[in-house]
PDB file of C-alpha atoms in Angstrom:
ATOM      1  CA  MET A  26      18.067 -63.957  38.325  1.00 43.00           C
ATOM      2  CA  ASN A  27      19.956 -64.052  35.033  1.00 44.00           C
ATOM      3  CA  MET A  28      16.651 -63.975  33.120  1.00 43.00           C
ATOM      4  CA  SER A  29      15.526 -60.829  34.896  1.00 47.00           C
ATOM      5  CA  LEU A  30      18.842 -59.106  34.173  1.00 43.00           C
ATOM      6  CA  ASN A  31      18.845 -60.110  30.522  1.00 49.00           C
ATOM      7  CA  ALA A  32      15.197 -59.198  29.867  1.00 46.00           C
ATOM      8  CA  PRO A  33      15.811 -55.449  29.435  1.00 44.00           C
ATOM      9  CA  LEU A  34      18.640 -56.204  27.009  1.00 44.00           C
ATOM     10  CA  LYS A  35      16.394 -58.484  24.975  1.00 48.00           C
ATOM     11  CA  TRP A  36      13.692 -55.826  24.834  1.00 40.00           C
ATOM     12  CA  ALA A  37      16.245 -53.217  23.784  1.00 43.00           C
ATOM     13  CA  ARG A  38      17.490 -55.468  20.976  1.00 51.00           C
ATOM     14  CA  LEU A  39      13.921 -56.134  19.846  1.00 41.00           C
ATOM     15  CA  LEU A  40      13.092 -52.421  19.777  1.00 40.00           C
ATOM     16  CA  LEU A  41      16.278 -51.729  17.816  1.00 41.00           C
ATOM     17  CA  VAL A  42      15.344 -54.336  15.197  1.00 38.00           C
ATOM     18  CA  LEU A  43      11.825 -52.896  14.916  1.00 35.00           C
ATOM     19  CA  ALA A  44      13.246 -49.404  14.514  1.00 39.00           C
ATOM     20  CA  LEU A  45      15.549 -50.564  11.732  1.00 37.00           C
ATOM     21  CA  PHE A  46      12.613 -52.112   9.893  1.00 38.00           C
ATOM     22  CA  ALA A  47      10.465 -49.036  10.444  1.00 38.00           C
ATOM     23  CA  ALA A  48      13.076 -46.549   9.197  1.00 38.00           C
ATOM     24  CA  PRO A  49      12.847 -47.505   5.501  1.00 38.00           C
ATOM     25  CA  ALA A  50       9.072 -47.407   5.721  1.00 34.00           C
ATOM     26  CA  LEU A  51       9.189 -43.861   7.065  1.00 32.00           C
ATOM     27  CA  THR A  52      11.482 -42.719   4.285  1.00 33.00           C
ATOM     28  CA  MET A  53       9.039 -44.118   1.742  1.00 35.00           C
ATOM     29  CA  ILE A  54       6.200 -41.848   2.910  1.00 31.00           C
ATOM     30  CA  PRO A  55       5.704 -39.306   0.102  1.00 36.00           C
ATOM     31  CA  LYS A  56       6.284 -35.655   0.870  1.00 42.00           C
ATOM     32  CA  GLN A  57       2.958 -34.562  -0.510  1.00 38.00           C
ATOM     33  CA  THR A  58       3.356 -30.910   0.355  1.00 41.00           C
ATOM     34  CA  LYS A  59       6.457 -30.622  -1.814  1.00 45.00           C
ATOM     35  CA  ALA A  60       5.208 -32.883  -4.589  1.00 48.00           C
ATOM     36  CA  ASP A  61       1.801 -31.251  -4.777  1.00 59.00           C
ATOM     37  CA  SER A  62       3.024 -27.647  -4.674  1.00 69.00           C
ATOM     38  CA  PRO A  63       2.115 -25.720  -7.843  1.00 76.00           C
ATOM     39  CA  PRO A  64       4.959 -25.312 -10.340  1.00 79.00           C
ATOM     40  CA  SER A  65       6.693 -21.961 -10.736  1.00 94.00           C
ATOM     41  CA  VAL A  66       5.736 -19.766 -13.684  1.00 98.00           C
ATOM     42  CA  THR A  67       7.641 -17.259 -15.829  1.00 98.00           C
ATOM     43  CA  LEU A  68       5.723 -14.305 -17.241  1.00 99.00           C
ATOM     44  CA  VAL A  69       6.804 -11.448 -19.489  1.00 99.00           C
ATOM     45  CA  ALA A  70       5.192  -8.042 -19.147  1.00 99.00           C
ATOM     46  CA  PHE A  71       5.569  -6.834 -22.726  1.00 99.00           C
ATOM     47  CA  GLY A  72       4.706  -3.205 -23.275  1.00 99.00           C
ATOM     48  CA  ASP A  73       5.712   0.442 -23.354  1.00 99.00           C
ATOM     49  CA  SER A  74       6.528   3.004 -20.641  1.00 98.00           C
ATOM     50  CA  LEU A  75       3.386   2.056 -18.707  1.00 99.00           C
ATOM     51  CA  THR A  76       4.918  -1.380 -18.214  1.00 99.00           C
ATOM     52  CA  ALA A  77       8.555  -0.289 -18.009  1.00 98.00           C
ATOM     53  CA  GLY A  78       7.958   2.066 -15.078  1.00 98.00           C
ATOM     54  CA  TYR A  79       8.600   5.507 -16.550  1.00 98.00           C
ATOM     55  CA  MET A  80      10.431   7.745 -14.039  1.00 97.00           C
ATOM     56  CA  LEU A  81      10.070   5.134 -11.292  1.00 98.00           C
ATOM     57  CA  PRO A  82      12.653   3.099  -9.349  1.00 97.00           C
ATOM     58  CA  PRO A  83      12.929  -0.430 -10.797  1.00 94.00           C
ATOM     59  CA  GLY A  84      11.274  -1.929  -7.735  1.00 97.00           C
ATOM     60  CA  ASP A  85       8.174   0.236  -8.246  1.00 99.00           C
ATOM     61  CA  SER A  86       7.500  -0.750 -11.858  1.00 99.00           C
ATOM     62  CA  PHE A  87       4.429  -2.726 -12.863  1.00 99.00           C
ATOM     63  CA  PRO A  88       6.284  -6.057 -13.281  1.00 99.00           C
ATOM     64  CA  SER A  89       8.041  -5.679  -9.911  1.00 99.00           C
ATOM     65  CA  GLN A  90       4.915  -4.762  -7.973  1.00 99.00           C
ATOM     66  CA  LEU A  91       2.943  -7.493  -9.740  1.00 99.00           C
ATOM     67  CA  GLN A  92       5.503 -10.135  -8.780  1.00 99.00           C
ATOM     68  CA  VAL A  93       5.339  -9.028  -5.137  1.00 99.00           C
ATOM     69  CA  ALA A  94       1.528  -9.108  -5.195  1.00 99.00           C
ATOM     70  CA  LEU A  95       1.520 -12.614  -6.673  1.00 99.00           C
ATOM     71  CA  ALA A  96       4.028 -13.818  -4.067  1.00 98.00           C
ATOM     72  CA  ALA A  97       1.776 -12.452  -1.321  1.00 98.00           C
ATOM     73  CA  LYS A  98      -0.983 -14.659  -2.752  1.00 97.00           C
ATOM     74  CA  GLY A  99       1.283 -17.700  -2.611  1.00 97.00           C
ATOM     75  CA  TYR A 100       2.279 -17.869  -6.278  1.00 97.00           C
ATOM     76  CA  LYS A 101       5.868 -18.511  -7.312  1.00 97.00           C
ATOM     77  CA  VAL A 102       6.069 -16.292 -10.387  1.00 98.00           C
ATOM     78  CA  ASN A 103       8.941 -14.505 -12.083  1.00 98.00           C
ATOM     79  CA  VAL A 104       7.655 -11.430 -13.929  1.00 98.00           C
ATOM     80  CA  ILE A 105      10.169 -10.166 -16.496  1.00 98.00           C
ATOM     81  CA  ASN A 106      10.063  -6.471 -17.358  1.00 98.00           C
ATOM     82  CA  ALA A 107      10.006  -6.203 -21.158  1.00 98.00           C
ATOM     83  CA  GLY A 108       8.646  -2.675 -21.277  1.00 98.00           C
ATOM     84  CA  VAL A 109      10.312  -0.045 -23.483  1.00 98.00           C
ATOM     85  CA  SER A 110       9.394   3.612 -23.084  1.00 98.00           C
ATOM     86  CA  GLY A 111       8.025   5.177 -26.254  1.00 98.00           C
ATOM     87  CA  ASP A 112       7.429   1.837 -27.929  1.00 98.00           C
ATOM     88  CA  THR A 113       4.645   1.417 -30.467  1.00 99.00           C
ATOM     89  CA  SER A 114       3.030  -1.772 -31.685  1.00 99.00           C
ATOM     90  CA  ALA A 115       5.467  -1.721 -34.624  1.00 99.00           C
ATOM     91  CA  GLY A 116       8.449  -1.431 -32.285  1.00 98.00           C
ATOM     92  CA  GLY A 117       7.109  -4.239 -30.131  1.00 99.00           C
ATOM     93  CA  LEU A 118       6.796  -6.497 -33.150  1.00 99.00           C
ATOM     94  CA  GLN A 119      10.415  -5.832 -34.119  1.00 98.00           C
ATOM     95  CA  ARG A 120      11.812  -6.752 -30.698  1.00 98.00           C
ATOM     96  CA  LEU A 121       9.450  -9.574 -29.778  1.00 98.00           C
ATOM     97  CA  ASP A 122      11.777 -12.436 -30.683  1.00 94.00           C
ATOM     98  CA  TRP A 123      14.550 -11.420 -28.292  1.00 92.00           C
ATOM     99  CA  SER A 124      12.045 -10.554 -25.563  1.00 93.00           C
ATOM    100  CA  MET A 125      10.476 -14.026 -25.735  1.00 93.00           C
ATOM    101  CA  GLN A 126      13.371 -16.026 -24.341  1.00 88.00           C
ATOM    102  CA  PRO A 127      13.089 -19.808 -23.797  1.00 90.00           C
ATOM    103  CA  GLY A 128      11.119 -20.625 -20.679  1.00 94.00           C
ATOM    104  CA  VAL A 129       8.571 -17.817 -20.991  1.00 97.00           C
ATOM    105  CA  GLU A 130       5.139 -19.325 -20.341  1.00 98.00           C
ATOM    106  CA  GLY A 131       2.839 -16.328 -20.319  1.00 98.00           C
ATOM    107  CA  VAL A 132       2.714 -12.773 -21.653  1.00 99.00           C
ATOM    108  CA  ILE A 133       0.872  -9.698 -20.439  1.00 99.00           C
ATOM    109  CA  LEU A 134       0.624  -7.774 -23.704  1.00 99.00           C
ATOM    110  CA  GLU A 135       0.272  -4.009 -23.189  1.00 99.00           C
ATOM    111  CA  LEU A 136       0.925  -2.007 -26.349  1.00 99.00           C
ATOM    112  CA  GLY A 137      -0.891   0.649 -28.333  1.00 99.00           C
ATOM    113  CA  ALA A 138      -0.864   3.730 -26.104  1.00 98.00           C
ATOM    114  CA  ASN A 139       1.841   5.422 -28.170  1.00 99.00           C
ATOM    115  CA  ASP A 140       0.090   4.453 -31.392  1.00 99.00           C
ATOM    116  CA  ALA A 141      -3.006   6.279 -30.191  1.00 98.00           C
ATOM    117  CA  LEU A 142      -1.079   9.303 -28.921  1.00 98.00           C
ATOM    118  CA  ARG A 143       0.585   9.659 -32.334  1.00 98.00           C
ATOM    119  CA  GLY A 144      -2.606   9.123 -34.273  1.00 98.00           C
ATOM    120  CA  ILE A 145      -1.288   6.048 -36.070  1.00 99.00           C
ATOM    121  CA  ASP A 146      -3.850   4.392 -38.321  1.00 99.00           C
ATOM    122  CA  PRO A 147      -5.720   1.896 -36.086  1.00 99.00           C
ATOM    123  CA  SER A 148      -5.631  -0.696 -38.863  1.00 99.00           C
ATOM    124  CA  LEU A 149      -1.820  -0.701 -38.665  1.00 99.00           C
ATOM    125  CA  THR A 150      -1.919  -1.049 -34.882  1.00 99.00           C
ATOM    126  CA  LYS A 151      -4.326  -3.951 -35.177  1.00 99.00           C
ATOM    127  CA  THR A 152      -2.173  -5.682 -37.790  1.00 99.00           C
ATOM    128  CA  ASN A 153       0.954  -5.334 -35.651  1.00 99.00           C
ATOM    129  CA  LEU A 154      -0.813  -6.646 -32.553  1.00 99.00           C
ATOM    130  CA  GLU A 155      -2.172  -9.584 -34.546  1.00 99.00           C
ATOM    131  CA  LYS A 156       1.327 -10.492 -35.662  1.00 99.00           C
ATOM    132  CA  ILE A 157       2.621 -10.212 -32.088  1.00 99.00           C
ATOM    133  CA  ILE A 158      -0.196 -12.414 -30.791  1.00 99.00           C
ATOM    134  CA  SER A 159       0.399 -15.016 -33.503  1.00 98.00           C
ATOM    135  CA  LYS A 160       4.115 -15.181 -32.725  1.00 98.00           C
ATOM    136  CA  ILE A 161       3.496 -15.552 -28.995  1.00 98.00           C
ATOM    137  CA  LYS A 162       0.965 -18.322 -29.564  1.00 98.00           C
ATOM    138  CA  GLN A 163       3.407 -20.106 -31.880  1.00 96.00           C
ATOM    139  CA  LYS A 164       5.858 -20.178 -28.976  1.00 95.00           C
ATOM    140  CA  GLY A 165       3.210 -21.827 -26.801  1.00 96.00           C
ATOM    141  CA  ALA A 166       2.807 -19.006 -24.281  1.00 98.00           C
ATOM    142  CA  ALA A 167      -0.529 -17.947 -22.804  1.00 98.00           C
ATOM    143  CA  ILE A 168      -1.606 -14.323 -23.272  1.00 99.00           C
ATOM    144  CA  LEU A 169      -3.430 -11.723 -21.214  1.00 99.00           C
ATOM    145  CA  LEU A 170      -4.248  -8.817 -23.535  1.00 99.00           C
ATOM    146  CA  ALA A 171      -4.327  -5.414 -21.835  1.00 99.00           C
ATOM    147  CA  GLY A 172      -6.520  -2.986 -23.731  1.00 99.00           C
ATOM    148  CA  MET A 173      -5.928   0.695 -24.381  1.00 99.00           C
ATOM    149  CA  LYS A 174      -8.185   3.611 -25.305  1.00 98.00           C
ATOM    150  CA  ALA A 175      -7.518   6.463 -27.708  1.00 98.00           C
ATOM    151  CA  PRO A 176      -7.471  10.083 -26.503  1.00 96.00           C
ATOM    152  CA  ALA A 177     -10.388  12.304 -27.446  1.00 96.00           C
ATOM    153  CA  ASN A 178      -8.302  14.784 -29.432  1.00 96.00           C
ATOM    154  CA  TRP A 179      -8.300  12.567 -32.549  1.00 97.00           C
ATOM    155  CA  GLY A 180     -12.089  12.669 -32.724  1.00 98.00           C
ATOM    156  CA  PRO A 181     -14.866  10.144 -32.057  1.00 98.00           C
ATOM    157  CA  GLU A 182     -14.369   8.188 -35.277  1.00 98.00           C
ATOM    158  CA  TYR A 183     -10.708   7.504 -34.506  1.00 99.00           C
ATOM    159  CA  GLN A 184     -11.591   6.631 -30.905  1.00 98.00           C
ATOM    160  CA  ALA A 185     -14.251   4.149 -31.917  1.00 98.00           C
ATOM    161  CA  THR A 186     -12.026   2.486 -34.511  1.00 99.00           C
ATOM    162  CA  PHE A 187      -9.066   2.245 -32.147  1.00 99.00           C
ATOM    163  CA  ASP A 188     -10.863   1.196 -28.966  1.00 99.00           C
ATOM    164  CA  VAL A 189     -12.516  -1.808 -30.598  1.00 99.00           C
ATOM    165  CA  ILE A 190      -9.148  -3.320 -31.581  1.00 99.00           C
ATOM    166  CA  TYR A 191      -8.624  -5.119 -28.280  1.00 99.00           C
ATOM    167  CA  PRO A 192     -12.004  -6.815 -27.794  1.00 99.00           C
ATOM    168  CA  GLU A 193     -11.949  -7.858 -31.454  1.00 99.00           C
ATOM    169  CA  LEU A 194      -8.511  -9.451 -31.121  1.00 99.00           C
ATOM    170  CA  ALA A 195      -9.417 -11.100 -27.824  1.00 99.00           C
ATOM    171  CA  GLY A 196     -12.479 -12.631 -29.441  1.00 99.00           C
ATOM    172  CA  LYS A 197     -10.695 -13.733 -32.596  1.00 98.00           C
ATOM    173  CA  TYR A 198      -7.794 -15.404 -30.786  1.00 98.00           C
ATOM    174  CA  GLN A 199      -9.712 -16.460 -27.655  1.00 98.00           C
ATOM    175  CA  LEU A 200      -7.549 -14.394 -25.323  1.00 98.00           C
ATOM    176  CA  ALA A 201      -8.161 -13.215 -21.792  1.00 98.00           C
ATOM    177  CA  LEU A 202      -8.799  -9.460 -21.969  1.00 99.00           C
ATOM    178  CA  TYR A 203      -8.261  -6.743 -19.382  1.00 99.00           C
ATOM    179  CA  PRO A 204     -10.279  -4.025 -21.171  1.00 98.00           C
ATOM    180  CA  PHE A 205      -8.340  -0.897 -20.182  1.00 99.00           C
ATOM    181  CA  PHE A 206      -4.880  -1.060 -18.621  1.00 99.00           C
ATOM    182  CA  LEU A 207      -5.148   2.412 -17.028  1.00 98.00           C
ATOM    183  CA  GLU A 208      -8.634   1.886 -15.590  1.00 98.00           C
ATOM    184  CA  GLY A 209      -9.038   3.788 -12.322  1.00 98.00           C
ATOM    185  CA  VAL A 210      -5.643   5.459 -12.655  1.00 98.00           C
ATOM    186  CA  ILE A 211      -5.479   7.790 -15.658  1.00 96.00           C
ATOM    187  CA  GLY A 212      -6.096  11.408 -14.715  1.00 91.00           C
ATOM    188  CA  GLU A 213      -6.385  10.617 -11.000  1.00 95.00           C
ATOM    189  CA  PRO A 214      -4.424  13.012  -8.731  1.00 94.00           C
ATOM    190  CA  GLY A 215      -1.685  11.182  -6.860  1.00 97.00           C
ATOM    191  CA  LEU A 216      -1.975   8.123  -9.090  1.00 98.00           C
ATOM    192  CA  THR A 217      -0.472   9.710 -12.198  1.00 98.00           C
ATOM    193  CA  MET A 218       2.442  12.031 -12.784  1.00 97.00           C
ATOM    194  CA  ASP A 219       2.037  15.625 -13.928  1.00 95.00           C
ATOM    195  CA  ASP A 220       1.330  14.440 -17.475  1.00 94.00           C
ATOM    196  CA  GLY A 221      -1.867  12.786 -16.245  1.00 94.00           C
ATOM    197  CA  LEU A 222      -0.919   9.551 -17.985  1.00 95.00           C
ATOM    198  CA  HIS A 223       2.069   7.761 -16.473  1.00 98.00           C
ATOM    199  CA  PRO A 224       1.347   6.080 -13.134  1.00 98.00           C
ATOM    200  CA  THR A 225       3.141   7.003  -9.934  1.00 98.00           C
ATOM    201  CA  THR A 226       4.212   4.278  -7.514  1.00 99.00           C
ATOM    202  CA  LYS A 227       0.735   4.436  -5.962  1.00 99.00           C
ATOM    203  CA  GLY A 228      -0.785   4.410  -9.419  1.00 99.00           C
ATOM    204  CA  VAL A 229       1.072   1.236 -10.322  1.00 99.00           C
ATOM    205  CA  ALA A 230      -0.144  -0.335  -7.079  1.00 99.00           C
ATOM    206  CA  GLU A 231      -3.703   0.478  -8.145  1.00 99.00           C
ATOM    207  CA  LEU A 232      -3.073  -1.030 -11.592  1.00 99.00           C
ATOM    208  CA  VAL A 233      -1.757  -4.195  -9.991  1.00 99.00           C
ATOM    209  CA  LYS A 234      -4.695  -4.455  -7.595  1.00 99.00           C
ATOM    210  CA  ARG A 235      -7.188  -4.167 -10.436  1.00 99.00           C
ATOM    211  CA  ILE A 236      -5.526  -6.532 -12.915  1.00 99.00           C
ATOM    212  CA  LEU A 237      -4.376  -9.088 -10.321  1.00 99.00           C
ATOM    213  CA  PRO A 238      -7.422 -11.403 -10.535  1.00 99.00           C
ATOM    214  CA  GLN A 239      -6.906 -11.875 -14.265  1.00 99.00           C
ATOM    215  CA  VAL A 240      -3.179 -12.408 -13.848  1.00 99.00           C
ATOM    216  CA  GLU A 241      -3.946 -15.033 -11.201  1.00 99.00           C
ATOM    217  CA  ALA A 242      -6.232 -16.759 -13.694  1.00 98.00           C
ATOM    218  CA  LEU A 243      -3.426 -16.668 -16.271  1.00 99.00           C
ATOM    219  CA  VAL A 244      -0.965 -18.194 -13.799  1.00 98.00           C
ATOM    220  CA  LYS A 245      -3.417 -20.934 -12.800  1.00 97.00           C
ATOM    221  CA  GLN A 246      -4.017 -21.745 -16.459  1.00 96.00           C
ATOM    222  CA  ILE A 247      -0.277 -22.187 -16.975  1.00 97.00           C
ATOM    223  CA  GLN A 248       0.120 -24.220 -13.775  1.00 96.00           C
ATOM    224  CA  ASP A 249      -2.723 -26.549 -14.764  1.00 93.00           C
ATOM    225  CA  ARG A 250      -1.218 -27.039 -18.205  1.00 91.00           C
ATOM    226  CA  LYS A 251       2.198 -27.862 -16.727  1.00 90.00           C
ATOM    227  CA  ALA A 252       0.695 -30.248 -14.180  1.00 88.00           C
ATOM    228  CA  ALA A 253      -1.240 -32.048 -16.913  1.00 85.00           C
ATOM    229  CA  ALA A 254       1.897 -32.347 -19.044  1.00 80.00           C
ATOM    230  CA  THR A 255       3.836 -33.755 -16.087  1.00 76.00           C
ATOM    231  CA  ALA A 256       1.110 -36.292 -15.325  1.00 76.00           C
ATOM    232  CA  THR A 257       1.007 -37.406 -18.951  1.00 74.00           C
ATOM    233  CA  ALA A 258       4.786 -37.830 -19.045  1.00 68.00           C
ATOM    234  CA  LYS A 259       4.827 -40.167 -16.027  1.00 66.00           C
ATOM    235  CA  PRO A 260       5.144 -43.887 -16.906  1.00 66.00           C
TER     236      PRO A 260
END
């Protein structure tokens, strides 16, 4: 009789001991989802009014809409707005150092529209962009170069000399190139403001949709580089 009464207690004690031994084992199971999740990335959108969001609410600017679009794709990316309205390639070069704060891992470089509008010598624009690219690369950040095209009013010779700047630089420095930042937007009713140049909120959305695949590639490149560095650092 005593054995039958004590049996459940013995089983309970045995189960408790097994549970205590099992608990540490459970805590040792790696949380692969967290460990394997891609690292976050910090990008700078470095440009002029087309980047800054001329006449738009801050949340409708190119960097803001791009960050939202990347988040919708599952990327954890902080896109810093380093656009200054009216900026030329020379102005961008002057302010680059304080725009490239520590922790910036990638740059979307969009400059040159104001150079072309003012008829600045394309050789000067190219030199300034080269210096900007060199400085960014020295800081170890990846670059997506956004191209620009000259307006027709300066003549075909100026256009040809200016437009070739971006593919030449992309080839020389082995950069990812988005050939024309305003592709599909410039001059389109509803996508640009009355000046026919600056994008509306819908225009920015179109810009983001078109450039997004190349920005994704930039982000993946940075993530892969960070993952490789982390793996190398492990003992």
